[in-house]
mmCIF file of C-alpha atoms in Angstrom:
data_model
loop_
_atom_site.group_PDB
_atom_site.id
_atom_site.type_symbol
_atom_site.label_atom_id
_atom_site.label_comp_id
_atom_site.label_asym_id
_atom_site.label_seq_id
_atom_site.Cartn_x
_atom_site.Cartn_y
_atom_site.Cartn_z
ATOM 1 C CA MET A 7 86.482 98.739 98.542
ATOM 2 C CA LYS A 8 85.385 98.094 102.074
ATOM 3 C CA THR A 9 81.864 96.296 102.553
ATOM 4 C CA SER A 10 79.050 96.966 104.984
ATOM 5 C CA PRO A 11 78.605 94.930 107.647
ATOM 6 C CA SER A 12 75.734 94.763 107.714
ATOM 7 C CA SER A 13 75.106 93.500 103.606
ATOM 8 C CA SER A 14 74.152 90.017 102.935
ATOM 9 C CA PHE A 15 76.198 86.718 103.220
ATOM 10 C CA PHE A 16 75.104 86.945 99.177
ATOM 11 C CA GLY A 17 76.169 90.659 98.771
ATOM 12 C CA ARG A 18 79.809 90.099 100.187
ATOM 13 C CA MET A 19 80.153 86.759 98.609
ATOM 14 C CA ALA A 20 79.306 88.376 94.451
ATOM 15 C CA GLY A 21 81.347 91.067 95.780
ATOM 16 C CA GLY A 22 83.567 89.391 96.806
ATOM 17 C CA ILE A 23 83.736 87.113 93.176
ATOM 18 C CA THR A 24 83.776 90.435 91.598
ATOM 19 C CA ARG A 25 86.684 90.687 92.190
ATOM 20 C CA PHE A 26 88.460 88.056 92.047
ATOM 21 C CA SER A 27 87.282 87.208 88.275
ATOM 22 C CA GLY A 28 88.613 90.488 87.624
ATOM 23 C CA SER A 29 91.843 89.975 88.847
ATOM 24 C CA THR A 30 95.469 89.112 87.233
ATOM 25 C CA ALA A 31 95.243 85.568 89.444
ATOM 26 C CA ALA A 32 91.936 85.190 88.659
ATOM 27 C CA PHE A 33 92.432 85.287 84.518
ATOM 28 C CA MET A 34 96.196 83.258 85.364
ATOM 29 C CA ALA A 35 94.093 81.016 86.822
ATOM 30 C CA ALA A 36 91.146 79.946 84.290
ATOM 31 C CA ALA A 37 94.487 80.571 81.547
ATOM 32 C CA GLY A 38 95.953 77.892 83.423
ATOM 33 C CA MET A 39 92.813 75.281 83.500
ATOM 34 C CA VAL A 40 93.219 75.995 79.714
ATOM 35 C CA VAL A 41 96.459 74.898 79.953
ATOM 36 C CA VAL A 42 96.229 71.855 81.977
ATOM 37 C CA TRP A 43 93.146 70.631 80.414
ATOM 38 C CA ALA A 44 94.635 70.333 76.769
ATOM 39 C CA ALA A 45 97.889 68.553 78.115
ATOM 40 C CA VAL A 46 96.213 66.110 79.686
ATOM 41 C CA GLY A 47 94.292 65.958 75.580
ATOM 42 C CA PRO A 48 96.392 63.040 75.016
ATOM 43 C CA LEU A 49 95.546 60.994 77.821
ATOM 44 C CA PHE A 50 91.886 60.951 76.796
ATOM 45 C CA HIS A 51 92.594 60.427 73.330
ATOM 46 C CA TYR A 52 91.189 63.757 72.583
ATOM 47 C CA SER A 53 87.961 62.164 72.863
ATOM 48 C CA GLU A 54 84.313 63.852 73.700
ATOM 49 C CA THR A 55 84.273 63.947 76.902
ATOM 50 C CA TRP A 56 88.070 65.717 76.815
ATOM 51 C CA GLN A 57 85.893 68.493 74.962
ATOM 52 C CA LEU A 58 82.422 68.391 77.173
ATOM 53 C CA VAL A 59 84.873 69.077 80.299
ATOM 54 C CA ILE A 60 85.742 72.255 79.428
ATOM 55 C CA ASN A 61 82.342 72.915 77.580
ATOM 56 C CA THR A 62 80.250 72.887 80.775
ATOM 57 C CA GLY A 63 82.869 74.273 82.582
ATOM 58 C CA THR A 64 82.707 77.423 80.297
ATOM 59 C CA THR A 65 79.165 77.597 80.098
ATOM 60 C CA ILE A 66 78.659 76.915 84.118
ATOM 61 C CA ILE A 67 81.359 80.122 84.749
ATOM 62 C CA THR A 68 79.994 82.519 82.083
ATOM 63 C CA PHE A 69 76.205 81.375 83.089
ATOM 64 C CA LEU A 70 77.071 82.806 86.471
ATOM 65 C CA MET A 71 79.137 85.155 85.564
ATOM 66 C CA VAL A 72 76.891 87.400 83.770
ATOM 67 C CA PHE A 73 75.185 87.742 86.777
ATOM 68 C CA LEU A 74 77.542 88.503 88.439
ATOM 69 C CA ILE A 75 78.726 91.522 85.811
ATOM 70 C CA GLN A 76 74.812 92.545 85.932
ATOM 71 C CA ARG A 77 74.693 93.165 89.414
ATOM 72 C CA ALA A 78 77.353 94.899 90.202
ATOM 73 C CA GLN A 79 76.958 97.459 86.932
ATOM 74 C CA ASN A 80 73.936 98.405 88.497
ATOM 75 C CA LYS A 81 75.208 99.027 92.180
ATOM 76 C CA ASP A 82 77.696 101.240 90.191
ATOM 77 C CA SER A 83 74.479 102.490 87.882
ATOM 78 C CA LEU A 84 72.794 103.864 91.460
ATOM 79 C CA VAL A 85 75.888 105.174 92.739
ATOM 80 C CA LEU A 86 76.935 107.098 89.522
ATOM 81 C CA HIS A 87 73.182 108.232 89.708
ATOM 82 C CA LEU A 88 73.187 109.215 93.557
ATOM 83 C CA LYS A 89 76.498 111.522 92.677
ATOM 84 C CA LEU A 90 74.670 112.802 90.277
ATOM 85 C CA ASN A 91 72.539 113.765 92.123
ATOM 86 C CA GLU A 92 74.247 114.963 95.028
ATOM 87 C CA LEU A 93 75.708 117.323 92.279
ATOM 88 C CA ILE A 94 72.204 118.090 90.781
ATOM 89 C CA ALA A 95 71.044 119.095 95.124
ATOM 90 C CA ALA A 96 73.825 121.562 96.000
ATOM 91 C CA THR A 97 74.225 123.405 92.483
ATOM 92 C CA GLN A 98 72.776 126.655 92.656
ATOM 93 C CA GLY A 99 71.052 126.705 89.417
ATOM 94 C CA ALA A 100 70.862 123.212 87.928
ATOM 95 C CA SER A 101 67.365 121.946 87.797
ATOM 96 C CA ASN A 102 66.764 119.616 90.303
ATOM 97 C CA ARG A 103 63.226 117.969 87.751
ATOM 98 C CA LEU A 104 66.926 116.385 87.202
ATOM 99 C CA ILE A 105 67.073 114.272 89.847
ATOM 100 C CA ASN A 106 65.869 110.733 89.198
ATOM 101 C CA ALA A 107 65.932 111.111 85.937
ATOM 102 C CA GLN A 108 66.401 107.742 85.312
ATOM 103 C CA ASP A 109 63.040 107.489 86.495
ATOM 104 C CA PHE A 110 61.643 108.842 83.719
ATOM 105 C CA SER A 111 59.649 107.567 80.542
ATOM 106 C CA GLU A 112 61.385 107.988 77.113
ATOM 107 C CA GLU A 113 58.997 110.941 75.593
ATOM 108 C CA GLU A 114 60.045 112.320 79.521
ATOM 109 C CA ILE A 115 63.157 112.553 78.605
ATOM 110 C CA ALA A 116 62.478 113.220 74.916
ATOM 111 C CA ILE A 117 61.099 116.397 75.779
ATOM 112 C CA LEU A 118 63.750 117.391 77.715
ATOM 113 C CA HIS A 119 66.816 115.997 75.712
ATOM 114 C CA GLY A 120 64.742 118.746 73.144
ATOM 115 C CA PHE A 121 64.395 121.593 76.004
ATOM 116 C CA TYR A 122 68.709 120.525 75.793
ATOM 117 C CA GLY A 123 69.175 121.098 72.511
ATOM 118 C CA THR A 124 67.507 124.777 72.194
ATOM 119 C CA LEU A 125 69.893 125.197 75.200
ATOM 120 C CA VAL A 126 72.798 123.900 73.019
ATOM 121 C CA GLU A 127 71.340 126.468 69.613
ATOM 122 C CA LEU A 128 70.760 129.580 72.376
ATOM 123 C CA ALA A 129 74.302 129.450 73.820
ATOM 124 C CA LYS A 130 75.649 129.012 69.839
ATOM 125 C CA GLN A 131 73.715 132.136 69.212
ATOM 126 C CA ASP A 132 76.115 134.123 72.041
ATOM 127 C CA THR A 133 79.474 135.671 71.794
ATOM 128 C CA ASP A 134 80.227 135.606 75.237
ATOM 129 C CA LEU A 135 81.610 132.073 76.185
ATOM 130 C CA GLY A 136 80.637 132.038 80.350
ATOM 131 C CA LYS A 137 77.168 133.330 79.966
ATOM 132 C CA THR A 138 74.569 130.358 80.364
ATOM 133 C CA HIS A 139 71.708 129.429 79.796
ATOM 134 C CA SER A 140 67.965 127.293 81.450
ATOM 135 C CA ILE A 141 66.089 125.169 80.574
ATOM 136 C CA GLU A 142 62.707 127.727 81.371
ATOM 137 C CA GLU A 143 64.813 129.679 78.689
ATOM 138 C CA ALA A 144 64.112 126.738 76.726
ATOM 139 C CA GLU A 145 61.233 126.696 77.295
ATOM 140 C CA ASP A 146 59.624 130.730 76.463
ATOM 141 C CA ASN A 147 61.916 129.757 73.977
ATOM 142 C CA HIS A 148 58.804 126.522 72.904
ATOM 143 C CA THR A 149 56.274 128.425 74.096
ATOM 144 C CA GLU A 150 57.183 131.054 71.782
ATOM 145 C CA LYS A 151 57.854 129.606 68.904
ATOM 146 C CA LEU A 152 54.487 128.000 68.687
ATOM 147 C CA ILE A 153 52.187 130.806 69.653
ATOM 148 C CA ALA A 154 54.389 132.225 66.322
ATOM 149 C CA ARG A 155 52.739 129.073 64.638
ATOM 150 C CA GLU A 156 49.689 129.466 65.890
ATOM 151 C CA GLU A 157 49.070 133.272 64.783
#
């Protein structure tokens, strides 16, 4: 994976560490350190200091890796959203209102979920598997239901 020349030093470093930490070499290095730590146990008479070395080391590494993993996950999520946004924008008939849906409130997401549930129900009523429905049809169906309730 290439990094942009304009990436910050931290961005390049974090990316490199993230790629390395998921490699076989990183696993082998970590396993090797545990084996060495266990092997020197008798030299230190399995003291509290000997135990503290591995506990402190693993705690620090875990603490730092949480932030690197979250950074990588945030970047992956953003890239996935951008790719989906491109597909939505480029697809004839797709609802552009879903571009940046990740920024919707919980209430807006629930409303859209309801509309898509309605689309599923419309699709179940069709014998033609190739027929599609739109959010607008779901909205019309919802409006008709509201009118029917008021009567």
